[in-house]
Tab-separated table of C-alpha atoms in Angstrom:
chain	number	residue	atom	x	y	z
A	677	MET	CA	10.375	37.303	-8.264
A	678	ALA	CA	12.150	40.410	-9.969
A	679	ASP	CA	14.611	40.264	-7.313
A	680	ILE	CA	15.108	36.641	-7.387
A	681	ALA	CA	17.782	35.432	-9.846
A	682	ALA	CA	16.730	31.728	-10.239
A	683	VAL	CA	12.661	31.112	-10.750
A	684	ASN	CA	10.974	28.040	-11.619
A	685	GLU	CA	7.965	26.730	-11.053
A	686	GLU	CA	6.390	25.613	-7.783
A	687	HIS	CA	3.412	22.959	-8.295
A	688	ILE	CA	0.721	23.842	-6.182
A	689	LEU	CA	-0.815	20.163	-6.104
A	690	PRO	CA	2.321	17.856	-6.885
A	691	VAL	CA	2.155	16.207	-10.121
A	692	ALA	CA	2.369	12.804	-8.346
A	693	LEU	CA	-0.718	13.187	-7.056
A	694	GLY	CA	-2.543	13.668	-10.448
A	695	ALA	CA	-2.091	17.374	-10.790
A	696	PRO	CA	-1.762	18.695	-14.352
A	697	LYS	CA	2.002	20.163	-14.886
A	698	SER	CA	0.303	23.775	-15.713
A	699	PHE	CA	-0.935	23.874	-12.118
A	700	PHE	CA	1.556	25.970	-10.668
A	701	VAL	CA	2.851	29.339	-9.220
A	702	LEU	CA	6.412	31.083	-9.795
A	703	ALA	CA	8.696	30.596	-6.731
A	704	SER	CA	12.438	30.985	-5.972
A	705	ALA	CA	14.456	27.792	-7.307
A	706	ALA	CA	16.346	27.463	-4.361
A	707	GLU	CA	13.007	27.723	-1.776
A	708	ASN	CA	11.667	25.265	-4.048
A	709	SER	CA	13.910	22.679	-4.325
A	710	ARG	CA	14.000	23.146	-0.308
A	711	MET	CA	10.448	22.321	0.007
A	712	ASN	CA	10.731	19.532	-2.125
A	713	GLU	CA	13.242	17.732	0.001
A	714	LEU	CA	11.689	18.502	3.278
A	715	ILE	CA	8.020	18.368	2.267
A	716	ASP	CA	6.613	16.878	-1.374
A	717	ALA	CA	8.765	14.130	-1.632
A	718	PRO	CA	8.810	12.541	1.456
A	719	ALA	CA	4.570	13.094	1.246
A	720	ILE	CA	4.397	11.630	-2.640
A	721	ASN	CA	6.513	8.614	-1.113
A	722	ASP	CA	4.364	7.847	1.790
A	723	PRO	CA	3.181	4.838	1.272
A	724	LEU	CA	-0.384	5.145	2.261
A	725	LEU	CA	-0.931	7.958	0.382
A	726	ARG	CA	1.166	6.936	-2.754
A	727	PHE	CA	-1.330	3.718	-2.547
A	728	ILE	CA	-4.186	5.769	-2.783
A	729	ALA	CA	-2.659	7.551	-5.761
A	730	MET	CA	-1.651	4.487	-7.245
A	731	SER	CA	-5.321	3.078	-6.648
A	732	GLN	CA	-6.873	5.715	-8.412
A	733	GLY	CA	-4.264	5.304	-11.612
A	734	VAL	CA	-2.499	8.253	-11.111
A	735	VAL	CA	0.722	8.834	-13.798
A	736	SER	CA	3.540	11.090	-12.353
A	737	ARG	CA	6.503	12.617	-14.580
A	738	SER	CA	8.136	8.839	-14.873
A	739	GLY	CA	4.922	6.595	-15.538
A	740	PRO	CA	2.127	5.057	-13.476
A	741	VAL	CA	2.532	5.440	-9.385
A	742	SER	CA	3.158	2.631	-7.896
A	743	SER	CA	3.683	1.635	-3.920
A	744	LYS	CA	5.440	0.168	-2.080
A	745	HIS	CA	5.386	-1.873	1.433
A	746	ARG	CA	6.556	-4.385	3.716
A	747	GLY	CA	4.829	-7.288	4.710
A	748	SER	CA	5.078	-11.257	5.834
A	749	ILE	CA	4.125	-14.648	5.139
A	750	VAL	CA	1.837	-15.515	7.767
A	751	ASP	CA	2.416	-18.873	8.383
A	752	THR	CA	6.749	-18.475	8.470
A	753	GLY	CA	7.082	-15.334	9.430
A	754	GLU	CA	9.441	-14.580	6.459
A	755	GLU	CA	9.475	-10.718	5.184
A	756	ILE	CA	8.109	-9.743	1.996
A	757	ALA	CA	8.215	-6.543	-0.393
A	758	ALA	CA	5.284	-5.898	-2.064
A	759	VAL	CA	4.695	-3.597	-4.890
A	760	PHE	CA	0.911	-2.475	-5.727
A	761	HIS	CA	0.653	-0.748	-9.335
A	762	SER	CA	-2.806	-0.329	-11.665
A	763	GLY	CA	-2.809	-4.134	-13.147
A	764	GLY	CA	-1.790	-5.648	-9.867
A	765	PHE	CA	0.725	-6.323	-7.538
A	766	ASN	CA	4.313	-8.569	-7.308
A	767	MET	CA	6.006	-9.778	-4.090
A	768	LYS	CA	9.366	-10.778	-3.609
A	769	PHE	CA	11.139	-12.184	-0.705
A	770	VAL	CA	13.458	-9.844	1.611
A	771	LYS	CA	16.067	-12.567	2.330
A	772	PRO	CA	15.288	-14.757	-1.152
A	773	VAL	CA	18.475	-17.030	-0.383
A	774	ASP	CA	20.060	-19.119	2.043
A	775	VAL	CA	24.021	-19.073	1.978
A	776	ASP	CA	25.925	-21.994	2.905
A	777	GLU	CA	27.947	-20.576	6.128
A	778	SER	CA	30.950	-22.692	5.454
A	779	THR	CA	31.309	-22.262	1.808
A	780	SER	CA	29.394	-18.992	0.891
A	781	ILE	CA	27.902	-20.659	-2.125
A	782	ILE	CA	23.964	-20.003	-2.181
A	783	LYS	CA	21.693	-23.500	-1.390
A	784	THR	CA	17.856	-22.429	-1.841
A	785	VAL	CA	16.182	-19.689	-3.290
A	786	ARG	CA	12.649	-18.676	-2.595
A	787	GLY	CA	10.014	-16.513	-4.695
A	788	PHE	CA	6.812	-16.639	-5.819
A	789	GLY	CA	5.679	-18.238	-9.058
A	790	GLU	CA	7.912	-18.482	-12.364
A	791	GLU	CA	10.153	-15.999	-10.494
A	792	VAL	CA	11.782	-18.406	-8.086
A	793	SER	CA	12.733	-20.619	-11.144
A	794	LYS	CA	14.206	-17.709	-12.850
A	795	HIS	CA	16.101	-16.578	-10.139
A	796	ALA	CA	18.051	-19.596	-9.605
A	797	GLU	CA	18.931	-19.883	-12.978
A	798	LYS	CA	20.359	-16.624	-13.169
A	799	ILE	CA	22.117	-17.312	-10.169
A	800	LYS	CA	24.017	-20.486	-11.204
A	801	ALA	CA	24.930	-18.979	-14.622
A	802	ASN	CA	26.540	-15.993	-12.274
A	803	TYR	CA	28.535	-18.567	-10.523
A	804	ALA	CA	29.363	-20.424	-13.999
A	805	LYS	CA	30.958	-17.204	-15.260
A	806	LYS	CA	33.601	-17.932	-12.100
A	807	GLY	CA	33.819	-21.519	-13.095
A	808	ILE	CA	31.590	-22.733	-9.597
A	809	ALA	CA	29.062	-25.740	-10.691
A	810	ILE	CA	26.252	-25.296	-8.261
A	811	GLU	CA	22.843	-26.738	-7.552
A	812	ILE	CA	19.866	-24.620	-5.982
A	813	GLU	CA	17.021	-26.009	-3.923
A	814	GLU	CA	14.312	-24.319	-4.467
A	815	GLY	CA	12.228	-23.489	-1.392
A	816	GLY	CA	9.074	-25.401	-0.559
A	817	SER	CA	5.806	-23.879	-2.280
A	818	LEU	CA	3.156	-22.637	-0.285
A	819	ILE	CA	-0.288	-23.023	-1.549
A	820	ASN	CA	-2.085	-19.914	-1.729
A	821	PRO	CA	-0.262	-18.360	1.063
A	822	GLU	CA	-1.783	-15.700	3.575
A	823	VAL	CA	0.327	-12.758	3.470
A	824	ASN	CA	0.027	-9.764	6.077
A	825	VAL	CA	0.918	-6.366	4.099
A	826	PRO	CA	-0.389	-3.278	6.310
A	827	LEU	CA	-0.957	0.340	4.936
A	828	VAL	CA	1.342	2.362	6.875
A	829	GLY	CA	0.628	6.561	6.897
A	830	ASP	CA	2.855	9.225	8.292
A	831	MET	CA	-0.150	11.242	9.227
A	832	GLY	CA	1.826	14.144	10.703
A	833	LEU	CA	4.075	14.312	6.880
A	834	ILE	CA	0.716	14.265	4.982
A	835	ARG	CA	-0.802	16.903	7.051
A	836	GLN	CA	2.427	19.449	6.533
A	837	GLU	CA	1.569	18.177	2.422
A	838	LEU	CA	-1.857	19.493	3.312
A	839	ILE	CA	-0.716	22.669	4.420
A	840	LYS	CA	1.616	23.323	2.256
A	841	ILE	CA	-0.870	22.764	-0.861
A	842	ALA	CA	-3.631	25.412	0.868
A	843	TYR	CA	-0.810	27.937	1.284
A	844	LEU	CA	0.096	27.576	-2.306
A	845	MET	CA	-3.480	27.857	-3.414
A	846	THR	CA	-3.802	31.137	-1.276
A	847	VAL	CA	-0.791	32.726	-3.091
A	848	ARG	CA	-2.516	31.356	-6.650
A	849	VAL	CA	-5.692	33.200	-5.678
A	850	PHE	CA	-4.242	36.358	-3.676
A	851	GLY	CA	-0.806	36.489	-5.250
A	852	ASP	CA	1.603	38.990	-3.269
A	853	ASP	CA	-0.801	39.333	-0.491
A	854	ALA	CA	-0.797	36.059	0.341
A	855	ILE	CA	3.389	35.934	0.781
A	856	SER	CA	3.740	39.453	2.582
A	857	SER	CA	0.748	39.360	4.744
A	858	VAL	CA	0.308	37.672	8.655
A	859	SER	CA	-1.534	34.810	6.745
A	860	GLY	CA	1.722	33.822	5.062
A	861	GLU	CA	3.852	33.703	7.840
A	862	ILE	CA	1.443	31.551	9.727
A	863	TYR	CA	1.399	29.173	6.680
A	864	ARG	CA	5.318	29.079	6.210
A	865	LYS	CA	5.797	28.349	9.716
A	866	ALA	CA	2.571	25.793	10.058
A	867	MET	CA	4.289	23.951	7.188
A	868	PHE	CA	6.723	22.337	9.726
A	869	ALA	CA	4.875	22.355	12.838
A	870	LYS	CA	5.966	18.401	13.912
A	871	SER	CA	3.259	18.129	16.659
A	872	ASP	CA	-0.548	19.442	17.196
A	873	LEU	CA	0.988	21.895	20.020
A	874	ASP	CA	3.147	23.061	17.574
A	875	LEU	CA	0.732	23.812	15.237
A	876	ASP	CA	-1.454	25.299	17.701
A	877	GLU	CA	1.130	27.601	18.390
A	878	THR	CA	1.377	29.219	14.911
A	879	GLY	CA	-1.684	30.463	15.071
A	880	LEU	CA	-3.356	28.425	12.118
A	881	LYS	CA	-7.113	27.817	12.544
A	882	GLY	CA	-8.850	24.661	11.207
A	883	ASN	CA	-8.185	21.237	10.877
A	884	ALA	CA	-7.051	17.827	9.329
A	885	PHE	CA	-8.580	14.687	8.722
A	886	HIS	CA	-11.967	15.378	9.753
A	887	THR	CA	-15.287	16.015	7.879
A	888	PRO	CA	-14.703	19.227	5.712
A	889	PRO	CA	-17.262	22.025	6.188
A	890	PRO	CA	-20.621	21.540	3.839
A	891	PHE	CA	-19.568	24.583	1.766
A	892	LEU	CA	-16.853	22.672	0.282
A	893	PRO	CA	-16.986	20.839	-3.016
A	894	ARG	CA	-17.598	16.953	-2.892
A	895	THR	CA	-15.125	14.745	-5.046
A	896	LYS	CA	-15.012	11.528	-6.297
A	897	ARG	CA	-12.358	9.306	-5.059
A	898	ASN	CA	-10.299	9.747	-8.538
A	899	GLU	CA	-10.531	13.692	-7.906
A	900	ASN	CA	-8.900	16.238	-5.647
A	901	ALA	CA	-10.530	19.467	-4.888
A	902	LEU	CA	-8.787	22.962	-3.794
A	903	THR	CA	-10.738	25.583	-2.704
A	904	CYS	CA	-9.594	29.099	-1.345
A	905	PHE	CA	-11.407	32.432	-0.581
A	906	ARG	CA	-11.782	36.048	1.270
A	907	ALA	CA	-14.762	35.741	4.055
A	908	GLY	CA	-14.537	38.702	5.998
A	909	ASP	CA	-11.395	38.808	8.408
A	910	ALA	CA	-10.667	35.145	7.228
A	911	ILE	CA	-8.866	33.586	4.544
A	912	VAL	CA	-10.356	29.812	3.829
A	913	SER	CA	-8.296	27.310	2.197
A	914	GLY	CA	-9.577	24.096	1.540
A	915	VAL	CA	-7.895	20.777	0.438
A	916	ASN	CA	-9.646	17.563	-0.397
A	917	LEU	CA	-7.334	14.323	-1.705
A	918	PHE	CA	-9.244	11.504	-3.243
A	919	ASP	CA	-12.101	12.270	-1.038
A	920	THR	CA	-9.906	10.804	1.565
A	921	PHE	CA	-7.334	13.146	3.163
A	922	THR	CA	-8.966	16.665	3.774
A	923	GLY	CA	-7.402	20.224	5.492
A	924	PHE	CA	-9.848	23.014	6.282
A	925	PHE	CA	-7.426	26.108	7.283
A	926	VAL	CA	-8.412	29.624	8.172
A	927	THR	CA	-6.008	32.010	8.412
A	928	PRO	CA	-6.213	36.470	8.611
A	929	SER	CA	-7.412	38.479	5.831
A	930	THR	CA	-5.336	41.505	7.240
A	931	GLY	CA	-3.038	43.068	4.289
A	932	PHE	CA	-5.570	41.496	1.808
A	933	ARG	CA	-6.953	43.723	-0.711
A	934	ALA	CA	-9.140	41.164	-2.519
A	935	SER	CA	-12.846	41.828	-2.082
A	936	GLU	CA	-15.537	39.745	-0.076
A	937	ALA	CA	-16.158	35.842	-1.508
A	938	ALA	CA	-13.180	36.481	-3.903
A	939	GLY	CA	-11.652	32.970	-4.134
A	940	GLU	CA	-11.705	30.117	-6.791
A	941	VAL	CA	-12.663	26.345	-6.363
A	942	VAL	CA	-10.699	24.280	-8.701
A	943	LEU	CA	-11.130	20.073	-9.297
A	944	ILE	CA	-8.680	17.895	-10.532
A	945	ASP	CA	-9.305	14.937	-12.189
A	946	ALA	CA	-6.109	13.108	-11.109
A	947	GLN	CA	-6.800	10.255	-13.200
A	948	ILE	CA	-5.887	11.988	-16.497
A	949	GLY	CA	-4.037	15.449	-14.961
A	950	THR	CA	-6.774	17.995	-16.199
A	951	MET	CA	-8.599	20.547	-13.847
A	952	LYS	CA	-11.651	22.666	-13.962
A	953	SER	CA	-11.785	26.346	-12.430
A	954	ARG	CA	-14.685	28.729	-11.269
A	955	PRO	CA	-14.781	31.362	-9.234
A	956	PHE	CA	-15.827	30.798	-5.688
A	957	SER	CA	-18.546	33.529	-5.590
A	958	ASP	CA	-20.318	31.556	-8.311
A	959	TYR	CA	-19.807	28.277	-6.723
A	960	PHE	CA	-21.077	30.089	-3.342
A	961	ALA	CA	-24.058	31.430	-5.035
A	962	GLU	CA	-25.021	27.953	-5.829
A	963	LEU	CA	-25.040	26.124	-2.085
A	964	ASP	CA	-28.489	25.333	-0.576
A	965	SER	CA	-29.671	23.886	2.243
A	966	LYS	CA	-28.971	20.201	0.791
A	967	GLY	CA	-25.095	20.335	1.979
A	968	PRO	CA	-21.964	20.474	-0.645
A	969	LEU	CA	-22.616	20.722	-4.013
A	970	SER	CA	-20.572	18.971	-6.920
A	971	PHE	CA	-18.688	21.004	-8.910
A	972	GLY	CA	-20.882	21.103	-11.674
């Protein structure tokens, strides 16, 4: 860091996923910006990941997280845009107006509830400013229309985010050793792997989206858990987002000076952006045959 002119805070877990603002490592500002553009921003805007964060009441820097999706009216096939938020959801027609091709004047407005009338009045007012008086027909009402709004996620992109979080957790716990070691080199390649084959070629062991090992902590739906520790010749890093998206990754411990079982377990309450931390050795000492322990 001393050799880099511009340094800023790289959040280990994005704030948009519920992390406290204080949960960061220092990084090159240029590299931080590059990583945000290539991985973080696309991941936190992934519709499925964002929907899960929204459902748990996560609040980002810009306010409560919402989730935008495209769908359709089942009976008519008309495309709609749906926005889910903590208080419910709103829907709009993607093509809310019909235009008379001969006059270029809007003749029909579609919408939901009172919004359609408001939209029609706004359009008439805008035309009136141009000296054009028009009458707009509101589309016929559908009583409780059935809508289809699929929740689609880019699992490859979410996996990249899990790997990036796991890497930054190794940097938080082990410092420069995690950056300059073979482990760091593997992680930095794995973050940009686009396929299973590409990922295998990086040398990163473990998996994503499978049932995590029993020694990783349980979480509730509103929690994120990050674990990182040394186990002999391996560095183990685990990520659990909202008890829905999990990653468990293993890299060589070559070049690490930390002792056996050195590490950390972090539990984040994503609803209120707070965290608890404890040494992994203390947590590990409490493991028993019952399986994964709760954080407490």
